[in-house]
mmCIF file of N, CA and C in Angstrom:
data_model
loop_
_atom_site.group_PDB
_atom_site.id
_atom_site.type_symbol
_atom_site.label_atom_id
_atom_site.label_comp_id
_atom_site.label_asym_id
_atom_site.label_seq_id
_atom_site.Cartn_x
_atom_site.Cartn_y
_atom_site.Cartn_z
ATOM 1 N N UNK A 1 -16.702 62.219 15.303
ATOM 2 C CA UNK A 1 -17.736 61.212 15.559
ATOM 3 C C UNK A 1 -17.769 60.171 14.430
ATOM 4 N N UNK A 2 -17.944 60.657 13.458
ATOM 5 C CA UNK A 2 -17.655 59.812 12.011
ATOM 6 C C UNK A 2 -16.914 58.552 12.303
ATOM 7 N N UNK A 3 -15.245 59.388 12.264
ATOM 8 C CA UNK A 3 -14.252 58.868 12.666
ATOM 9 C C UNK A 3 -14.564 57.374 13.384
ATOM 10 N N UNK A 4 -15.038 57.831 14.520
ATOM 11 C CA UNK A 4 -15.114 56.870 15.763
ATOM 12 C C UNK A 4 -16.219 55.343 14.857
ATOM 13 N N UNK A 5 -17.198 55.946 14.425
ATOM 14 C CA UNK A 5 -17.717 54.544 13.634
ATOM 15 C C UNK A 5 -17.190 54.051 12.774
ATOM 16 N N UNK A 6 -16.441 54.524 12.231
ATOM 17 C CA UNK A 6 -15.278 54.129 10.871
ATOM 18 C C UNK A 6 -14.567 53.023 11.938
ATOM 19 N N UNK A 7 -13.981 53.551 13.273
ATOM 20 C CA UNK A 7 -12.807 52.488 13.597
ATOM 21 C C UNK A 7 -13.788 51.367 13.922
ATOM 22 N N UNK A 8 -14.592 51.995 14.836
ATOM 23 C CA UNK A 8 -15.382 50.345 15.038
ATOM 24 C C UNK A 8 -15.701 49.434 13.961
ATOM 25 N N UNK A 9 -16.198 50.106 13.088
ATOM 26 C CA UNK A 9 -16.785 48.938 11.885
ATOM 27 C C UNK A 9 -15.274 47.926 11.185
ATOM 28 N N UNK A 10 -14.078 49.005 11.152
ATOM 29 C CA UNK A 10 -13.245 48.377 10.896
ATOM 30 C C UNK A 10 -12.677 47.504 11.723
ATOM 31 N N UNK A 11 -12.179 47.622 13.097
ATOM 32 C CA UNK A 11 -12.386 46.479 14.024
ATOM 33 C C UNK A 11 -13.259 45.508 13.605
ATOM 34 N N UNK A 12 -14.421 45.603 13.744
ATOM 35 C CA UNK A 12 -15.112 44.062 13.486
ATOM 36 C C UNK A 12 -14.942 43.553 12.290
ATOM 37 N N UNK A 13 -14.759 44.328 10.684
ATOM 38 C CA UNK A 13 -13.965 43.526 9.173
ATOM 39 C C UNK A 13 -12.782 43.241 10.088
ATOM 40 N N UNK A 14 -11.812 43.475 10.804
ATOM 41 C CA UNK A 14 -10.826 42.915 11.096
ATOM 42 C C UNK A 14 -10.940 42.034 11.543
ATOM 43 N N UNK A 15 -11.421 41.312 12.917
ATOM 44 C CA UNK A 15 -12.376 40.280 13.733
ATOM 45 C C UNK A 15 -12.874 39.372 12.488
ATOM 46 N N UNK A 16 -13.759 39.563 11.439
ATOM 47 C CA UNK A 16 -14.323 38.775 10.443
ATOM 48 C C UNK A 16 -13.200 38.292 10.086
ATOM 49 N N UNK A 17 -12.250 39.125 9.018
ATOM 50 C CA UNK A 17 -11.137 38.581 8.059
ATOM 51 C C UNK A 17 -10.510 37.164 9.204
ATOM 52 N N UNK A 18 -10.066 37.718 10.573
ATOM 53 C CA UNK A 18 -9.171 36.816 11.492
ATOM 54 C C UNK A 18 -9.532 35.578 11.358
ATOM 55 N N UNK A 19 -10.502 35.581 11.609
ATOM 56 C CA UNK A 19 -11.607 34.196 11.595
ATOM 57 C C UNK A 19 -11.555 33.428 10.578
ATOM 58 N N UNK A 20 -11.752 34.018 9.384
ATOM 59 C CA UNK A 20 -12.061 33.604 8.244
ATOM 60 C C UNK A 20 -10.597 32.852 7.958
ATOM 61 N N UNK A 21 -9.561 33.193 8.141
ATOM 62 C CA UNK A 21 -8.089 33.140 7.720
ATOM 63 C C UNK A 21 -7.805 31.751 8.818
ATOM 64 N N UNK A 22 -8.494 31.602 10.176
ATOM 65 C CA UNK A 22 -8.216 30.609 10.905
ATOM 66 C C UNK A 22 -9.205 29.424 10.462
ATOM 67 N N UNK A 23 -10.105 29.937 9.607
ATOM 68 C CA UNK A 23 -11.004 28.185 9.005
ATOM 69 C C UNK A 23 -10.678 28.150 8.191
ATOM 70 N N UNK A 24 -9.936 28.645 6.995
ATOM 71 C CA UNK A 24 -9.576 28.853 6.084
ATOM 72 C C UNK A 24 -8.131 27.674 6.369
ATOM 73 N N UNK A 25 -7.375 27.855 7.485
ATOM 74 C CA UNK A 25 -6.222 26.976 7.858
ATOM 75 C C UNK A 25 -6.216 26.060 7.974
ATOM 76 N N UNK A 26 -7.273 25.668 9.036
ATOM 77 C CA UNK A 26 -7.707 24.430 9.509
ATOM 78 C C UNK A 26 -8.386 23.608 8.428
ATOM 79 N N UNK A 27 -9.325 24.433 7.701
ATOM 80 C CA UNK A 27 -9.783 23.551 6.918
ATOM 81 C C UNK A 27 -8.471 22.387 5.510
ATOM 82 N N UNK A 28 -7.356 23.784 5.372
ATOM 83 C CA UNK A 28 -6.471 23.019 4.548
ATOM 84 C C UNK A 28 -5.682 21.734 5.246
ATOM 85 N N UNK A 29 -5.520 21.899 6.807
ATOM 86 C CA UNK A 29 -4.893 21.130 7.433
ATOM 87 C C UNK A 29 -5.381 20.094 7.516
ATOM 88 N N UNK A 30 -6.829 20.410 7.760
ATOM 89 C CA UNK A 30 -7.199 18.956 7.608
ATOM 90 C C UNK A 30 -7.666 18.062 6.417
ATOM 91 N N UNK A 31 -7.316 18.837 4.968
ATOM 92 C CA UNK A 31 -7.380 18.318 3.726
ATOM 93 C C UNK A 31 -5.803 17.703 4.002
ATOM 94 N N UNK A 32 -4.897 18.352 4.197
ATOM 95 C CA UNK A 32 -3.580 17.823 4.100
ATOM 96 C C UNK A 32 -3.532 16.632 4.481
ATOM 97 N N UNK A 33 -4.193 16.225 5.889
ATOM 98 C CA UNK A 33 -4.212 15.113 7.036
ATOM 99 C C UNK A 33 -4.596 14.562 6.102
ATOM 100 N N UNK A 34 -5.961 14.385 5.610
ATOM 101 C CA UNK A 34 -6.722 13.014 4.676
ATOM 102 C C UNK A 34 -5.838 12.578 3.740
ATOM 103 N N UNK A 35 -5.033 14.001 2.708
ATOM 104 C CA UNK A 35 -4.254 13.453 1.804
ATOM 105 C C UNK A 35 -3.363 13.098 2.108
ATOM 106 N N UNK A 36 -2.286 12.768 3.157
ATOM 107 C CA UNK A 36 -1.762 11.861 3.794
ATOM 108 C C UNK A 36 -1.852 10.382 4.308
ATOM 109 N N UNK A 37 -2.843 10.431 4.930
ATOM 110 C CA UNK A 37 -3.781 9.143 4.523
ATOM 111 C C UNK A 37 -3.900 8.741 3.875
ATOM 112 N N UNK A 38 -4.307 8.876 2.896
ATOM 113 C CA UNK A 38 -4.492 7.841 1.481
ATOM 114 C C UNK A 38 -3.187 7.590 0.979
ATOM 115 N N UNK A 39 -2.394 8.284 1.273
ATOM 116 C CA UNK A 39 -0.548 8.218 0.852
ATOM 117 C C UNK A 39 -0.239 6.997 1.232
ATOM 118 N N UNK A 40 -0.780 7.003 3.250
ATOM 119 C CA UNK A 40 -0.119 6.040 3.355
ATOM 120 C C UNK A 40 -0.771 4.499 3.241
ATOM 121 N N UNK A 41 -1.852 4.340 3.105
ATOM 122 C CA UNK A 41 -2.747 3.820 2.701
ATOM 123 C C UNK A 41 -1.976 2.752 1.164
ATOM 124 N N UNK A 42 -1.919 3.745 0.265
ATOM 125 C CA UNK A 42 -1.888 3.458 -1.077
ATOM 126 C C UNK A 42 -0.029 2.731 -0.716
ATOM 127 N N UNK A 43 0.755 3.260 -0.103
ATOM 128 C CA UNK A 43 2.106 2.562 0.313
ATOM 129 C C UNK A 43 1.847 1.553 0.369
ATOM 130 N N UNK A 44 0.959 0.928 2.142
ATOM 131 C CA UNK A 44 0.997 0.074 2.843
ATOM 132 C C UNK A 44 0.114 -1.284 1.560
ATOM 133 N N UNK A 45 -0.398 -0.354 0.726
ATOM 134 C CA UNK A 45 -1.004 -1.695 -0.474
ATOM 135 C C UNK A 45 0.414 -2.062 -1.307
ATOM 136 N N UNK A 46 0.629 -1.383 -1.846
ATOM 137 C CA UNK A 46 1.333 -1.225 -2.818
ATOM 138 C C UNK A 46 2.696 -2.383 -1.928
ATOM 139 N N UNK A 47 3.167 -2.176 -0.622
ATOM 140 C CA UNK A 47 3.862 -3.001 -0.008
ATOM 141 C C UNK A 47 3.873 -4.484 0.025
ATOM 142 N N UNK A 48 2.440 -4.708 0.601
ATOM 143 C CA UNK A 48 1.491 -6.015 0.471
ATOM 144 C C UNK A 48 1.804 -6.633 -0.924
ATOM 145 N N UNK A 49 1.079 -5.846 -2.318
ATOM 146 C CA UNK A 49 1.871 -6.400 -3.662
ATOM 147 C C UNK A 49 3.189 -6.731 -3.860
ATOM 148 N N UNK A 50 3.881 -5.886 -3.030
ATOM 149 C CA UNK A 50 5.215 -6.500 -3.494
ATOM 150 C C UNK A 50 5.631 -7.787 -2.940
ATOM 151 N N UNK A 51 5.153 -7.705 -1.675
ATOM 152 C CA UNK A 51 5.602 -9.616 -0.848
ATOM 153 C C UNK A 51 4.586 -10.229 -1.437
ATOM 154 N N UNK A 52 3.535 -10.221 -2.010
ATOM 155 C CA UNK A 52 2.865 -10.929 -2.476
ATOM 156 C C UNK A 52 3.660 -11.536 -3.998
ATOM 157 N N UNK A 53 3.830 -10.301 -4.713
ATOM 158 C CA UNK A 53 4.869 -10.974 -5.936
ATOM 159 C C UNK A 53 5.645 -11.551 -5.739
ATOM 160 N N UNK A 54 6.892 -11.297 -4.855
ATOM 161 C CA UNK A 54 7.830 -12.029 -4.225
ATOM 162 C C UNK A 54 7.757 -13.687 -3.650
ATOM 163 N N UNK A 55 6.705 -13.520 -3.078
ATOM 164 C CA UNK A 55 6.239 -14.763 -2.837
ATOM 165 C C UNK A 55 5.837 -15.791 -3.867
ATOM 166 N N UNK A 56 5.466 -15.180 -4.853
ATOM 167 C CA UNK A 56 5.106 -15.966 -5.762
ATOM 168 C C UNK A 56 6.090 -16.391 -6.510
ATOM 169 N N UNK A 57 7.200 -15.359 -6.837
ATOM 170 C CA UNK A 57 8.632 -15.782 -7.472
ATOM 171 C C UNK A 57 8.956 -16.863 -7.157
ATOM 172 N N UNK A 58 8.877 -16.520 -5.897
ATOM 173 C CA UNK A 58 9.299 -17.779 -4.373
ATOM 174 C C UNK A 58 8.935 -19.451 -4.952
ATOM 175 N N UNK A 59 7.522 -19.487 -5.324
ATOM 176 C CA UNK A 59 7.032 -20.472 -5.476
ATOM 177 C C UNK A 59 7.408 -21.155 -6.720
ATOM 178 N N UNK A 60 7.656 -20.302 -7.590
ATOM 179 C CA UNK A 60 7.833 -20.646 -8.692
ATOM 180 C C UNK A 60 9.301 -21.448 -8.737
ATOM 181 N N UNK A 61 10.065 -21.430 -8.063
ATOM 182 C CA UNK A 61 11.367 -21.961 -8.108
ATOM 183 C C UNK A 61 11.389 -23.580 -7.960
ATOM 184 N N UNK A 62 11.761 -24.268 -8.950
ATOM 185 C CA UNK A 62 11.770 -25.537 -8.754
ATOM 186 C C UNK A 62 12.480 -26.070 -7.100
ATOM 187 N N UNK A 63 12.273 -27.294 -6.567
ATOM 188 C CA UNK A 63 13.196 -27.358 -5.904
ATOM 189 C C UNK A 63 12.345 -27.021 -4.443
ATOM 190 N N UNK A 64 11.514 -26.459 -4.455
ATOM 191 C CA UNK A 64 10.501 -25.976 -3.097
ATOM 192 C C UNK A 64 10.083 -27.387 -2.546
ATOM 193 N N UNK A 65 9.910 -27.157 -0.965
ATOM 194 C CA UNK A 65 9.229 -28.338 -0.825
ATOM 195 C C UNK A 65 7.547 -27.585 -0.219
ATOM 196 N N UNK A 66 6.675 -29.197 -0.736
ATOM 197 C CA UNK A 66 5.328 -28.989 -0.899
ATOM 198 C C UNK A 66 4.699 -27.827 0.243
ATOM 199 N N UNK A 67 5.136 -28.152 1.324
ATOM 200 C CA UNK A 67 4.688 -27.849 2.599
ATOM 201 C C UNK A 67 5.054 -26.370 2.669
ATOM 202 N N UNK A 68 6.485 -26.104 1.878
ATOM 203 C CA UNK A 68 6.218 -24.509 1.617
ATOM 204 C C UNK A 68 5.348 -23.393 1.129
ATOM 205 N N UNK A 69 5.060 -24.215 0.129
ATOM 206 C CA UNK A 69 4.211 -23.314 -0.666
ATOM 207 C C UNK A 69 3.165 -23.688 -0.729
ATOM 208 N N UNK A 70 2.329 -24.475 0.198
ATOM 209 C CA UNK A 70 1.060 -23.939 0.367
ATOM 210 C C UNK A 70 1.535 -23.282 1.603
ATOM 211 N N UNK A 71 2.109 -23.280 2.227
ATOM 212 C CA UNK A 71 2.258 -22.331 3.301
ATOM 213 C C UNK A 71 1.903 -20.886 2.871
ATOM 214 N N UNK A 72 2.436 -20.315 1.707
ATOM 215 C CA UNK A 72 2.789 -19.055 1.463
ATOM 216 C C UNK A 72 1.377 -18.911 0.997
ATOM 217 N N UNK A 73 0.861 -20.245 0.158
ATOM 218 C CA UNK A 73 -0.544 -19.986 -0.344
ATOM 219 C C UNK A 73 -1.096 -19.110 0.762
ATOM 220 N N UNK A 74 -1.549 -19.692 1.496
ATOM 221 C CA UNK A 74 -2.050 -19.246 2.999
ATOM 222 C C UNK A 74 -2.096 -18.269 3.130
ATOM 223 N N UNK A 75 -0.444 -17.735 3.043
ATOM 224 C CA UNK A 75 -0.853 -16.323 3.601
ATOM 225 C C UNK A 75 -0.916 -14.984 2.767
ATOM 226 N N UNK A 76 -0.837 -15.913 1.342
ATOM 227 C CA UNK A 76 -1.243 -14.792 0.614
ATOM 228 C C UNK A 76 -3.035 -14.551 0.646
ATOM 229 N N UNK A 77 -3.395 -15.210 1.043
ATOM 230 C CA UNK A 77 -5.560 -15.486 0.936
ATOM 231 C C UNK A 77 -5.452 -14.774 2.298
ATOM 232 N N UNK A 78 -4.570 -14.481 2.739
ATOM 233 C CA UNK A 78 -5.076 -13.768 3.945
ATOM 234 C C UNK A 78 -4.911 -12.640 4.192
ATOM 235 N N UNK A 79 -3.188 -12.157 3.285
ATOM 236 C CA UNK A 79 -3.110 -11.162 2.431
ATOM 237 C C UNK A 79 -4.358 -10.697 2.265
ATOM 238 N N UNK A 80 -4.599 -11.036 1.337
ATOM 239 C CA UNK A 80 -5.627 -10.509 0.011
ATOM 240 C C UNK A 80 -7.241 -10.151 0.573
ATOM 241 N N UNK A 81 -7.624 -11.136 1.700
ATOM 242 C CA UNK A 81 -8.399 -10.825 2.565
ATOM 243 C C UNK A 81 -8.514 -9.528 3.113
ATOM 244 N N UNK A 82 -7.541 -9.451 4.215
ATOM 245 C CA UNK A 82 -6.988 -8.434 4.833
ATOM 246 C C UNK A 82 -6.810 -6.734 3.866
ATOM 247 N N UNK A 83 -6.354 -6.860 2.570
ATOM 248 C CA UNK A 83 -6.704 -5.936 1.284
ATOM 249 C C UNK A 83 -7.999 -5.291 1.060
ATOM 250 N N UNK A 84 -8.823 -6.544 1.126
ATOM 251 C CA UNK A 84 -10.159 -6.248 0.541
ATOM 252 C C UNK A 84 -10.847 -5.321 1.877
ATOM 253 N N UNK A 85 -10.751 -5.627 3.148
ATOM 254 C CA UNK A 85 -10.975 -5.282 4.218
ATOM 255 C C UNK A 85 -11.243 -3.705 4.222
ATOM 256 N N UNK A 86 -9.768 -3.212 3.995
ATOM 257 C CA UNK A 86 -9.430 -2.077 4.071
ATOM 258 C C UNK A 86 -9.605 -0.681 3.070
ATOM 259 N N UNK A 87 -10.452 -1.909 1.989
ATOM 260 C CA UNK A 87 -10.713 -0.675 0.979
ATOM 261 C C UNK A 87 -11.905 -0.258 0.717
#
């Protein structure tokens, strides 16, 4: 008789632990997901800076004509707009 309540109680710590081990998963998975996110996040900026520098190299080159580079002006303020947006 003993016996017999011993297994049950252990069945249900078993049932508990299961559970516990499946939020325990999910919960890392979905830490993983966020920290992925911000990965790609912090890329897609870090990308933006680089055509943004580039662009500016760009400008700097004697020899441009006017109409270029405010062009690029442009779209760097919209760039940079678009930056601020997202953070």
């Amino acid at each position: 008789m003993k016996q017999q309540k011993y297994n049950i109680h252990k069945q249900k710590e078993d049932k508990q632990t299961k559970y516990e081990t499946k939020t325990q998963q999910a919960q890392q998975q979905q830490q993983q997901q966020q920290q992925h996110d911000k990965l790609q996040q912090q890329q897609q900026q870090l990308q933006q800076q680089q055509q943004l520098q580039q662009q500016q190299q760009l400008q700097q080159k004697p020899g441009w004509p006017l109409w270029a580079s405010s062009f690029c002006k442009q779209q760097q303020q919209q760039q940079q707009q678009y930056q601020q947006q997202q953070q």
